[in-house]
Amino acid sequence: MTIKTPTLLLDEALCRKNIREMTEKTAAMGLTFRPHFKTHQSHKTGRWFREYGVDKICVSSVRMAEYFCKDGWEDILIAFPYNPMEVNEIRDLAGKTNLGLCITGPQSAELLARDCNFKVSVMIKTDTGYGRSGSLWDNSAGLRETYRILKQCKYISIKGLMTHSGNTYKAKSREEIQKISELSAERLIYARDSIGDPSLLLSVGDTPSASVCNEFKGIDELRPGNFVFYDLMQYFIGSCRLDQVAVRVACPVADISSDRSRVVIYGGGIHFSKEYAETEGRKVYGLLIGKNGDGRALPSEPVYLESLSQEHGILRYSDGVPGSVSIGDLVYIIPVHSCLTAEALGGYLLGDGTRADHMQIKYRDTL
Amino acid sequence: MTIKTPTLLLDEALCRKNIREMTEKTAAMGLTFRPHFKTHQSHKTGRWFREYGVDKICVSSVRMAEYFCKDGWEDILIAFPYNPMEVNEIRDLAGKTNLGLCITGPQSAELLARDCNFKVSVMIKTDTGYGRSGSLWDNSAGLRETYRILKQCKYISIKGLMTHSGNTYKAKSREEIQKISELSAERLIYARDSIGDPSLLLSVGDTPSASVCNEFKGIDELRPGNFVFYDLMQYFIGSCRLDQVAVRVACPVADISSDRSRVVIYGGGIHFSKEYAETEGRKVYGLLIGKNGDGRALPSEPVYLESLSQEHGILRYSDGVPGSVSIGDLVYIIPVHSCLTAEALGGYLLGDGTRADHMQIKYRDTL
């Protein structure tokens, strides 16, 4: 097989190792492991999880829940605020799998209670500091009201409180991740105390904490997603080593400009996504990790992808381009954010030459 | 029809107006019009161009050339450096359409001359200041060498010199765009003079210059692409008015946090792309332009999409959220970069409820 255009390579052995280690780690801590499947969005990769005993998952859309339900997953939490527009699809799903929904506050609770004539479990989304969605952890009145509304609907079983500490992505050290994680857990416990139902389970999920922390006091369930592949951003945060990253984008070299220390690759924003990370005060979109069959060779000095247009990317060398790089070579690049890169490329090439699937979002069939 | 998830809306009338105006403008200037189809990547939109007499196009990949060749386009320039890995696909294409390739320098020319046993025309890519790919405009020796190598191959007809002044995207005013465009034309003329073949035609292409400038002295062909839809970035640059932007992303409201002046929408990086623009010193990912059926209503103060995660976006209001916004409402947002948003969403919904196609990149069938 010949790679001719930007292609996402997935190293099955590294990926399985990431899955196995996180499975063992959560088990050792006595936590329920409910990995988020939004990173890989792949039946094939999902089946690897199953081999390690995982039977509960998280997804980020109704569509994704449908995708994994089709592959036999029987306990699926849609970790995205309940979208009343999709109630018909949700009702169908609830008849096929043990479905969990995420409710963000009283208005969200009322909409679900109004529509709900199907059995479903609910997690109350709590904002413990990230500031994206959910009821603020110290908004006790709001949390109690949400709980009260949900409780009145006989179809709904309130299962617990969930939070996503996405603020760990901005952490600069492992200590900072640890602190955010601890504070988040304390706040989630505080939120449950305000509601006053000790049977509610507490669920947290983000790859930096799941990777770095060895204790989640008071927490019942962990929902990381990105760890399945990791990426350059997680490496910069300190969640992983480079040799744990299980994906690379293989890109043909399109042009070389040695006097400007630059290599233009066939690989742009539509392949990598335009997500960037910052290192040494500059934006980077990926890290070169070898060429022509050797996708593990770090150059002595890091060579970053410094800019992306629609189909082009520019690799910046520090001083000239090595004479060994030619137009038509394949270079391998660790992407900044593997979730978005996988979404952009829509499929994986495995080492044995077979492909792994990736759900295609695109237009939903209800249109 | 009900929109339930993030959906790209295309206003056919506005889009046709953009096409018609650019067609008339280039005709009035006596220029050949070769629009870039990488923005829409759509047979349907391409056919609208045909209705206005357009018969030459640009694309940014071999795959895209195949896509438009299938729809009957007979003059296609692949405005991306020649990728020797795809020579077989290129050969096939060259048998079906009048194909143009882009050659960046001596190495690129040698690779094509080595592989070329099919009739093809070539544009020599010249870097007139953008700094992405191509031979530098004042590298006379390099340009002459490129020309010489190509000339020796009997299958290749050297058609001209092309440049993309992508640096206009960083311009802060119409005057600056004008200056970049003039300088670029002068440099392209200089490059042709160094080669010494006055029969070479000169081709330039970027939406800011094509929109703003009324003269392209010495230039033969114009290749803008984005103007077909325009977007928030072009509005900020000064290439268009907001009422010329032909696309919006319709997104369900997922959560509201009035005390923090924020609305969480179902619509994230996988829908908009993570491209941002800067205005008033902050990054923005889109501009709110109305709700529930009225996709043209600017709020009295601009409300921007201030952050994006994978599936969520956050709209930031200046002071509280209007009581009229509810979970389950649809809001309309002008994306920052319509090319990448169209790529991410992979299809269009037209006002009459029908869909328009978008090429799906994903894995090429050669894998």
XYZ file of C-alpha atoms in Angstrom:
734
model
C 0.000 0.000 0.000
C 1.191 3.465 -0.858
C 0.249 6.559 1.055
C -0.262 9.385 -1.409
C -2.182 12.008 0.520
C -2.390 13.050 4.199
C -3.269 9.932 6.153
C -3.844 9.273 9.831
C -1.778 6.352 11.084
C -2.839 4.538 14.220
C -0.395 2.356 16.123
C -2.561 -0.427 17.526
C 0.001 -1.622 20.067
C 0.478 1.848 21.583
C -3.255 2.461 21.580
C -3.978 -0.849 23.304
C -1.293 -0.063 25.865
C -2.963 3.290 26.620
C -6.310 1.532 27.001
C -4.930 -1.231 29.179
C -3.035 1.119 31.459
C -6.017 3.399 32.033
C -8.275 0.399 32.620
C -5.872 -0.989 35.207
C -5.349 2.382 36.831
C -9.054 3.096 37.304
C -9.618 -0.446 38.570
C -6.782 -0.062 41.081
C -8.383 3.139 42.361
C -11.755 1.391 42.631
C -13.353 3.735 40.106
C -15.865 2.954 37.408
C -14.225 3.531 34.038
C -16.458 5.136 31.444
C -14.110 6.236 28.644
C -15.194 9.000 26.317
C -15.352 7.737 22.751
C -15.395 11.147 21.080
C -11.654 10.962 20.472
C -11.551 7.834 18.333
C -15.224 7.550 17.239
C -14.327 4.127 15.950
C -16.033 0.756 16.267
C -12.694 -0.951 15.856
C -10.992 0.988 18.632
C -14.105 0.577 20.789
C -13.780 -3.175 20.476
C -10.250 -3.003 21.827
C -11.712 -1.375 24.949
C -14.205 -4.206 25.220
C -11.376 -6.703 25.247
C -10.100 -5.042 28.420
C -13.504 -5.372 30.057
C -14.911 -1.899 29.442
C -18.706 -1.915 29.102
C -19.758 1.683 29.813
C -18.982 4.602 27.557
C -19.463 8.298 27.026
C -20.171 10.031 23.744
C -20.622 13.670 22.766
C -23.639 13.558 20.459
C -26.836 11.643 19.853
C -25.424 10.620 16.516
C -22.366 9.152 18.197
C -24.571 7.276 20.662
C -26.428 5.769 17.692
C -23.116 4.818 16.105
C -21.900 2.900 19.148
C -25.309 1.473 19.989
C -25.183 -0.168 16.556
C -21.967 -1.851 17.612
C -23.570 -3.367 20.691
C -22.681 -0.915 23.457
C -25.319 -1.224 26.171
C -24.506 1.618 28.537
C -24.001 4.973 26.852
C -23.920 8.398 28.440
C -24.395 11.338 26.088
C -22.065 13.791 27.804
C -23.510 16.831 26.071
C -26.411 18.985 27.285
C -29.809 17.451 26.464
C -30.874 18.730 23.030
C -34.686 18.800 23.002
C -34.660 18.988 19.186
C -33.398 15.419 19.087
C -35.944 13.951 21.469
C -37.253 11.479 18.883
C -33.801 10.085 18.187
C -33.138 9.950 21.929
C -36.402 8.074 22.554
C -35.434 5.495 19.934
C -31.999 5.085 21.465
C -33.397 4.722 24.976
C -35.297 1.691 23.732
C -32.095 0.059 22.523
C -29.451 0.798 25.152
C -29.155 1.972 28.743
C -29.031 5.627 27.897
C -27.775 8.437 30.083
C -28.456 12.105 29.440
C -26.816 15.218 30.740
C -28.980 17.947 32.281
C -27.488 21.364 32.896
C -30.034 23.173 35.070
C -33.709 23.841 35.732
C -34.594 24.840 32.156
C -32.876 21.784 30.739
C -34.608 19.608 33.375
C -38.019 21.038 32.552
C -37.570 20.389 28.833
C -36.609 16.786 29.449
C -39.400 16.225 31.984
C -41.875 17.673 29.478
C -40.730 15.357 26.671
C -39.814 12.250 28.588
C -42.053 9.229 28.171
C -39.156 6.778 28.002
C -36.888 5.344 30.654
C -33.638 7.213 30.896
C -31.001 7.969 33.491
C -29.685 11.459 34.056
C -26.459 13.042 35.202
C -26.661 16.614 36.450
C -23.913 18.621 34.802
C -22.063 20.717 37.335
C -19.592 23.447 36.560
C -16.765 23.114 39.074
C -14.563 25.792 37.554
C -14.172 25.173 33.839
C -16.933 27.633 32.982
C -18.481 25.924 29.982
C -21.845 24.369 30.767
C -23.831 23.133 33.744
C -25.022 24.560 37.043
C -22.361 26.285 39.100
C -21.231 23.999 41.934
C -22.211 26.557 44.589
C -25.573 27.421 43.061
C -27.331 25.255 45.611
C -30.802 26.584 44.851
C -30.350 25.847 41.127
C -29.044 22.346 41.761
C -31.905 21.539 44.141
C -34.448 22.895 41.682
C -32.967 20.812 38.876
C -33.090 17.718 41.089
C -36.684 18.453 42.151
C -37.928 18.833 38.584
C -36.233 15.640 37.411
C -37.446 13.722 40.452
C -41.067 14.444 39.560
C -40.816 12.567 36.271
C -41.372 8.857 36.818
C -39.359 7.873 33.749
C -36.193 9.620 34.845
C -33.731 8.076 37.254
C -31.240 10.609 38.596
C -27.938 8.844 38.703
C -25.411 11.405 39.745
C -23.453 14.576 39.179
C -20.868 14.983 36.499
C -18.209 17.557 35.751
C -15.577 18.082 33.110
C -12.514 19.888 34.398
C -11.479 21.182 31.001
C -9.430 23.826 32.791
C -6.699 21.209 33.306
C -5.918 21.762 29.622
C -4.551 25.158 30.559
C -2.442 23.831 33.413
C 1.283 24.435 33.256
C 2.419 21.628 35.556
C 1.402 18.287 37.001
C 0.947 19.960 40.391
C -1.517 22.392 38.880
C -3.491 19.537 37.304
C -3.549 17.803 40.676
C -4.868 20.939 42.354
C -7.602 21.521 39.777
C -8.639 17.894 40.073
C -8.833 18.025 43.891
C -10.748 21.286 43.900
C -13.124 19.919 41.304
C -13.841 16.825 43.415
C -14.427 18.910 46.550
C -16.845 21.127 44.684
C -18.705 18.184 43.211
C -19.092 16.743 46.722
C -20.307 20.135 47.923
C -22.881 20.181 45.115
C -24.163 16.726 46.078
C -24.370 17.801 49.720
C -26.509 20.793 48.726
C -28.902 18.463 46.940
C -28.829 16.177 49.949
C -29.009 12.846 48.164
C -25.934 10.795 49.113
C -26.901 8.056 46.661
C -25.866 10.273 43.734
C -22.638 9.092 42.193
C -19.930 11.536 41.203
C -18.286 11.417 37.797
C -15.309 13.389 36.520
C -13.475 13.236 33.256
C -10.531 14.817 31.541
C -7.349 13.241 30.261
C -4.843 15.424 32.130
C -6.224 14.522 35.594
C -6.864 10.909 34.664
C -3.265 10.621 33.488
C -1.525 12.551 36.231
C -3.515 11.977 39.431
C -3.387 8.793 41.445
C -6.291 9.529 43.705
C -9.794 10.907 43.151
C -11.125 11.300 46.662
C -14.887 10.891 46.878
C -15.255 10.277 43.145
C -16.996 7.206 41.704
C -16.431 7.353 37.962
C -13.752 8.524 35.525
C -14.497 9.595 31.930
C -11.276 10.521 30.088
C -11.198 10.243 26.294
C -8.079 11.634 24.675
C -5.667 9.249 26.482
C -6.573 6.565 23.943
C -4.283 8.318 21.453
C -2.786 11.261 23.363
C -1.240 14.056 21.280
C 1.165 16.991 21.292
C -1.074 19.091 23.523
C -1.193 16.364 26.169
C 2.577 16.027 25.907
C 3.006 19.752 26.528
C 0.559 19.610 29.455
C 2.509 16.730 30.965
C -0.172 14.037 30.629
C 1.972 11.726 28.529
C 5.367 11.031 27.067
C 5.885 11.353 23.327
C 6.333 7.595 23.062
C 2.772 7.110 24.302
C 1.226 9.037 21.410
C -0.483 6.462 19.186
C -1.280 8.571 16.116
C 0.665 10.357 13.408
C -0.320 12.132 10.247
C 1.705 10.952 7.265
C 2.114 13.817 4.794
C 3.886 14.057 1.427
C 6.555 16.736 1.117
C 5.277 19.259 -1.432
C 8.009 21.868 -1.634
C 11.341 22.703 -0.024
C 12.856 26.047 0.594
C 16.199 25.395 2.182
C 17.304 29.023 2.274
C 14.244 29.845 4.358
C 14.578 26.654 6.468
C 11.128 25.505 5.465
C 9.425 22.448 4.098
C 5.922 22.749 2.665
C 3.885 19.628 3.273
C 0.676 18.359 1.752
C -1.337 18.533 4.969
C -3.288 21.590 6.127
C -6.144 22.804 8.253
C -8.592 20.374 6.682
C -6.365 17.485 7.760
C -4.913 18.539 11.122
C -7.676 20.976 12.171
C -6.529 24.473 13.021
C -6.009 23.689 16.706
C -2.657 24.944 17.926
C -0.564 24.686 21.046
C 1.964 27.166 22.317
C 5.545 26.354 23.105
C 8.481 28.673 23.593
C 6.166 31.592 22.897
C 5.015 30.458 19.466
C 2.045 28.662 18.027
C 2.628 25.176 16.697
C 0.315 22.788 14.875
C 2.300 19.577 15.090
C 5.716 18.023 15.679
C 7.816 16.205 13.078
C 8.615 12.671 14.192
C 10.414 11.045 11.282
C 10.189 10.262 7.609
C 9.787 7.515 5.008
C 8.753 4.611 7.174
C 10.332 5.725 10.416
C 7.559 7.439 12.304
C 9.384 7.506 15.630
C 12.546 9.458 14.946
C 12.643 12.762 16.765
C 15.071 15.196 15.175
C 17.836 16.393 17.483
C 16.088 19.753 17.634
C 12.290 19.778 17.510
C 10.854 20.690 14.109
C 7.341 22.082 14.422
C 4.547 22.620 11.993
C 4.418 26.394 12.224
C 1.482 27.254 10.014
C -1.421 25.677 8.201
C -3.547 26.860 5.341
C -6.350 24.801 3.802
C -4.175 22.057 2.276
C -0.600 23.219 2.986
C 1.458 23.115 6.143
C 4.884 24.575 6.808
C 7.541 22.761 8.817
C 10.101 25.140 10.208
C 13.684 23.958 10.656
C 16.088 25.922 12.772
C 18.873 26.275 10.226
C 18.380 25.064 6.669
C 16.631 21.877 5.588
C 18.605 18.614 5.724
C 19.672 17.522 2.232
C 17.991 14.184 2.873
C 14.495 15.711 2.598
C 13.026 15.613 -0.924
C 9.732 16.416 -2.611
C 7.707 13.221 -2.560
C 9.081 12.009 0.788
C 6.584 11.126 3.482
C 6.980 12.890 6.805
C 5.201 11.908 10.010
C 3.721 14.461 12.319
C 2.227 14.229 15.790
C -0.902 16.367 15.721
C -1.702 18.926 18.385
C -5.178 17.606 19.107
C -5.836 14.026 18.077
C -9.634 14.232 18.577
C -9.968 16.992 15.986
C -7.419 15.487 13.611
C -9.218 12.133 13.672
C -12.490 13.941 13.007
C -10.914 15.839 10.104
C -9.335 12.799 8.479
C -12.283 10.517 9.112
C -10.478 7.182 9.328
C -7.285 5.407 10.316
C -4.642 3.352 8.620
C -3.274 0.579 10.843
C 0.217 -0.872 10.672
C -0.998 -4.014 8.926
C -2.417 -1.968 6.060
C -6.057 -2.303 7.077
C -8.272 0.633 7.906
C -10.182 1.474 11.044
C -13.488 3.296 10.820
C -14.324 6.761 12.149
C -17.895 7.946 12.428
C -18.725 10.534 9.791
C -20.659 13.415 11.281
C -21.684 15.323 8.203
C -25.384 15.824 7.658
C -27.703 13.793 9.778
C -30.187 11.679 7.932
C -33.089 13.509 9.564
C -32.453 16.404 7.201
C -37.774 20.101 7.628
C -36.385 20.606 11.102
C -32.792 21.478 11.838
C -31.710 19.529 14.902
C -27.930 19.671 14.844
C -25.339 22.188 13.534
C -26.156 22.769 9.881
C -24.571 24.915 7.199
C -27.135 27.115 5.462
C -26.378 28.472 2.015
C -28.305 31.424 0.637
C -28.457 30.729 -3.092
C -29.473 34.261 -4.061
C -26.551 35.863 -2.176
C -24.151 33.265 -3.521
C -25.294 33.788 -7.108
C -24.950 37.531 -6.629
C -21.343 37.078 -5.469
C -20.633 34.883 -8.481
C -22.302 37.244 -10.943
C -20.556 40.334 -9.583
C -17.101 38.754 -9.694
C -17.755 37.411 -13.193
C -18.778 40.858 -14.398
C -15.904 42.561 -12.613
C -13.213 40.334 -14.119
C -14.839 40.636 -17.562
C -14.863 44.423 -17.274
C -11.139 44.367 -16.450
C -10.462 42.086 -19.418
C -9.177 39.296 -17.192
C -9.682 35.577 -17.509
C -11.721 34.394 -14.556
C -10.644 31.062 -13.094
C -12.437 30.802 -9.733
C -11.006 28.538 -7.066
C -13.493 25.842 -6.165
C -11.845 24.813 -2.890
C -14.237 27.020 -0.921
C -17.509 25.404 -1.958
C -16.286 22.027 -3.313
C -19.792 21.569 -4.633
C -21.142 20.404 -7.995
C -24.296 22.368 -7.384
C -22.502 25.642 -6.682
C -20.130 24.943 -9.563
C -23.108 24.751 -11.912
C -24.206 28.212 -10.837
C -20.804 29.468 -12.012
C -21.377 27.747 -15.325
C -24.623 29.637 -15.779
C -22.607 32.863 -15.664
C -20.269 31.619 -18.373
C -17.372 30.354 -16.275
C -15.545 27.442 -17.904
C -12.115 27.404 -16.231
C -11.531 26.508 -12.608
C -8.914 25.999 -9.951
C -8.866 23.265 -7.331
C -6.519 22.451 -4.464
C -6.101 18.690 -4.761
C -6.058 15.898 -7.299
C -9.101 14.470 -5.599
C -10.947 17.751 -6.067
C -9.946 17.822 -9.729
C -11.436 14.338 -10.109
C -14.605 15.510 -8.386
C -15.155 18.412 -10.771
C -13.975 16.527 -13.827
C -16.822 14.102 -13.116
C -19.212 17.027 -13.350
C -17.989 17.987 -16.796
C -15.398 20.701 -16.112
C -12.943 20.740 -18.995
C -10.250 23.137 -17.843
C -8.951 22.474 -14.353
C -5.827 23.851 -12.729
C -4.603 22.011 -9.639
C -3.278 24.996 -7.704
C -1.202 22.910 -5.336
C 2.426 21.840 -5.817
C 2.726 18.786 -8.067
C 2.578 15.676 -5.872
C 4.619 12.967 -7.604
C 2.928 10.302 -5.455
C -0.295 10.927 -7.338
C 1.132 10.740 -10.817
C -1.143 7.859 -11.837
C -4.280 9.710 -10.817
C -2.949 12.821 -12.560
C -2.269 10.878 -15.755
C -5.831 9.552 -15.748
C -7.191 13.034 -15.220
C -5.053 14.506 -17.977
C -6.795 12.108 -20.362
C -10.204 13.445 -19.380
C -9.827 17.203 -18.984
C -7.462 20.020 -19.906
C -5.343 19.706 -16.832
C -2.997 22.281 -15.406
C -0.339 21.553 -12.788
C 1.620 23.789 -10.487
C 5.398 23.519 -10.394
C 7.318 25.190 -7.585
C 10.960 25.020 -8.674
C 13.692 22.925 -10.288
C 13.162 19.827 -8.108
C 9.439 19.872 -8.708
C 10.047 20.396 -12.455
C 12.468 17.484 -12.618
C 10.022 15.139 -10.915
C 7.270 16.059 -13.330
C 9.537 15.860 -16.381
C 10.666 12.409 -15.219
C 7.096 11.108 -14.830
C 5.352 12.944 -17.605
C 4.198 10.914 -20.580
C 0.870 12.703 -20.860
C -0.104 16.096 -22.180
C -0.382 18.654 -19.457
C -0.012 22.381 -19.031
C 2.019 23.899 -16.249
C 1.983 27.069 -14.208
C 5.208 28.019 -12.445
C 4.395 28.905 -8.859
C 6.095 32.113 -7.839
C 6.352 33.467 -4.338
C 5.827 37.213 -4.575
C 5.846 37.854 -0.836
C 3.441 35.465 0.885
C 6.220 33.046 1.765
C 4.417 29.732 1.404
C 5.465 27.833 -1.698
C 7.036 28.477 -5.073
C 10.229 30.042 -6.369
C 11.022 33.462 -4.989
C 10.164 36.138 -7.571
C 13.733 37.464 -7.633
C 15.397 34.054 -7.789
C 15.997 34.499 -11.502
C 18.380 31.578 -11.796
C 15.880 29.233 -10.141
C 13.014 30.409 -12.320
C 15.065 30.043 -15.490
C 16.209 26.573 -14.450
C 12.626 25.516 -13.741
C 11.563 26.819 -17.141
C 14.463 25.084 -18.884
C 13.706 21.696 -17.322
C 10.013 21.894 -18.148
C 10.735 23.081 -21.699
C 12.726 19.926 -22.427
C 9.712 17.696 -21.888
C 7.647 17.471 -25.050
C 4.443 16.654 -23.183
C 4.536 19.760 -21.042
C 3.280 23.112 -22.222
C 4.390 25.962 -19.988
C 1.461 28.259 -19.714
C 2.440 30.935 -17.275
C 3.368 32.089 -13.815
C 1.010 32.058 -10.877
C 1.093 33.535 -7.414
C -1.185 33.570 -4.411
C -0.915 36.739 -2.363
C -2.154 35.144 0.828
C -0.513 37.995 2.716
C -3.558 40.139 1.885
C -5.321 38.123 4.595
C -3.204 39.943 7.130
C -3.897 43.361 5.692
C -5.505 45.927 7.948
C -7.006 48.187 5.301
C -8.156 48.308 1.700
C -5.143 50.487 0.885
C -2.826 47.816 2.225
C -4.556 45.143 0.119
C -4.166 47.395 -2.918
C -0.437 47.834 -2.220
C 0.189 44.115 -1.737
C -1.675 43.383 -4.944
C 0.309 45.939 -6.955
C 3.632 44.782 -5.574
C 2.709 41.198 -6.293
C 1.876 42.015 -9.929
C 5.143 43.911 -10.379
C 7.117 41.004 -8.976
C 5.320 38.505 -11.161
C 6.166 40.630 -14.210
C 9.782 40.794 -13.031
C 9.841 36.993 -12.717
C 8.535 36.577 -16.268
C 11.101 39.064 -17.537
C 13.881 37.019 -15.907
C 12.660 33.945 -17.732
C 12.434 35.997 -20.903
C 9.313 34.423 -22.389
C 6.710 37.154 -22.893
C 4.111 34.581 -23.981
C 3.740 33.365 -20.393
C 0.486 34.505 -18.898
C 0.321 35.851 -15.365
C -2.245 34.595 -12.886
C -3.015 35.905 -9.406
C -5.656 34.913 -6.945
C -6.884 35.846 -3.504
C -10.272 37.099 -2.444
C -9.170 40.310 -0.702
C -7.440 41.721 -3.811
C -10.109 40.413 -6.179
C -12.767 42.120 -4.059
C -11.013 45.378 -3.317
C -8.868 46.206 -6.348
C -10.229 47.563 -9.596
C -7.107 47.142 -11.641
C -4.552 44.360 -12.044
C -1.918 45.925 -14.234
C -0.115 43.392 -16.423
C -2.116 40.454 -15.071
C -4.045 38.038 -17.294
C -6.019 35.801 -14.963
C -7.748 36.039 -11.576
C -8.321 33.024 -9.273
C -10.216 34.055 -6.132
C -12.237 31.411 -4.281
C -13.665 32.538 -0.973
C -15.756 35.387 -2.485
C -18.377 32.807 -3.445
C -19.530 32.773 0.184
C -17.364 35.351 1.958
C -17.177 35.102 5.778
C -16.360 36.974 8.965
C -12.638 37.094 8.216
C -13.256 38.734 4.838
C -15.603 41.184 6.510
C -12.904 42.126 9.021
C -10.334 42.460 6.224
C -12.685 44.749 4.311
C -13.344 42.465 1.331
C -17.106 42.378 1.815
C -20.062 43.708 3.704
C -21.863 41.432 6.157
C -24.883 41.357 3.858
C -22.753 39.704 1.184
C -21.952 36.658 3.326
C -23.922 33.750 1.861
C -23.453 31.130 4.600
C -24.494 30.696 8.218
C -24.220 27.861 10.663
C -27.546 27.120 12.354
C -26.905 25.834 15.879
C -29.265 24.707 18.660
C -28.922 26.527 21.982
C -27.673 23.949 24.500
C -27.375 25.887 27.752
C -27.773 29.412 29.056
C -25.918 31.101 31.825
C -27.388 34.558 32.077
C -25.358 35.608 35.128
C -22.190 34.958 33.145
C -23.629 36.513 29.944
C -23.092 33.310 28.036
C -24.999 30.971 25.802
C -23.613 27.503 25.106
C -24.453 26.317 21.622
C -24.370 22.910 20.013
C -21.675 23.785 17.497
C -17.938 23.362 18.113
C -14.558 22.926 16.491
C -15.735 19.947 14.450
C -18.428 22.126 12.890
C -16.867 25.591 12.542
C -13.201 24.515 12.415
C -10.927 26.118 14.974
C -10.016 29.036 12.730
C -10.317 32.336 14.548
C -10.130 36.007 13.718
C -9.097 38.813 16.000
C -11.199 41.862 16.704
C -10.878 44.402 19.462
C -7.926 42.439 20.802
C -9.719 39.138 21.260
C -10.123 35.926 19.337
C -13.519 35.210 17.860
C -14.849 32.154 16.041
C -18.067 33.542 14.605
C -20.674 36.287 14.806
C -24.294 35.832 15.898
C -26.676 36.974 13.193
C -30.160 36.115 14.450
C -32.338 33.316 15.708
C -35.285 31.048 14.934
C -35.790 31.698 11.241
C -34.327 35.172 11.088
C -30.749 34.673 9.992
C -30.073 38.310 9.152
C -30.678 40.146 12.412
C -27.512 41.663 13.808
C -27.836 42.396 17.512
C -27.360 46.038 18.463
C -23.980 45.092 19.914
C -22.020 42.310 18.194
C -22.242 38.940 19.957
C -19.269 36.753 19.123
C -18.553 33.103 19.454
C -15.709 33.382 21.929
C -14.605 29.786 22.315
C -15.040 26.374 20.784
C -14.442 22.912 22.118
C -15.150 19.746 20.147
C -18.949 20.050 20.049
C -19.685 23.140 22.174
C -19.363 26.824 21.418
C -19.821 29.778 23.728
C -21.547 32.978 22.636
C -20.553 35.902 24.802
C -23.065 38.685 25.412
C -21.944 41.995 26.833
C -24.369 42.179 29.722
C -26.642 39.244 30.507
C -28.496 37.075 28.011
C -31.771 38.391 26.559
C -34.753 36.624 28.148
C -35.940 35.710 24.658
C -33.148 33.127 24.222
C -34.092 29.595 25.327
C -32.579 26.141 25.214
C -33.751 24.552 21.978
C -33.744 27.815 20.017
C -31.782 27.915 16.793
C -29.172 30.633 16.475
C -27.402 31.590 13.246
C -23.727 32.311 13.133
C -21.468 33.696 10.424
C -18.333 31.548 10.489
C -14.835 33.010 10.509
C -13.598 30.988 7.545
C -16.279 29.602 5.258
C -13.893 27.291 3.340
C -12.993 25.366 6.499
C -16.522 25.407 7.898
C -17.908 23.994 4.650
C -15.216 21.328 4.724
C -16.085 20.483 8.343
C -19.831 20.288 7.795
C -19.593 18.538 4.452
C -22.801 19.774 2.851
C -25.263 22.628 2.582
C -28.917 23.185 3.277
C -30.536 25.577 0.802
C -33.469 27.834 1.518
C -35.896 25.591 -0.367
C -35.068 22.683 1.925
C -32.893 20.797 -0.570
C -29.255 19.977 0.029
C -26.175 20.899 -1.948
C -23.245 18.498 -2.105
C -19.723 19.018 -0.764
C -16.875 16.748 -1.760
C -15.855 14.479 1.070
C -12.074 14.332 1.413
C -11.635 11.517 3.884
C -9.593 8.559 2.761
C -8.809 8.314 -0.895
C -9.831 5.119 -2.575
C -6.240 4.388 -3.510
C -5.686 3.277 0.082
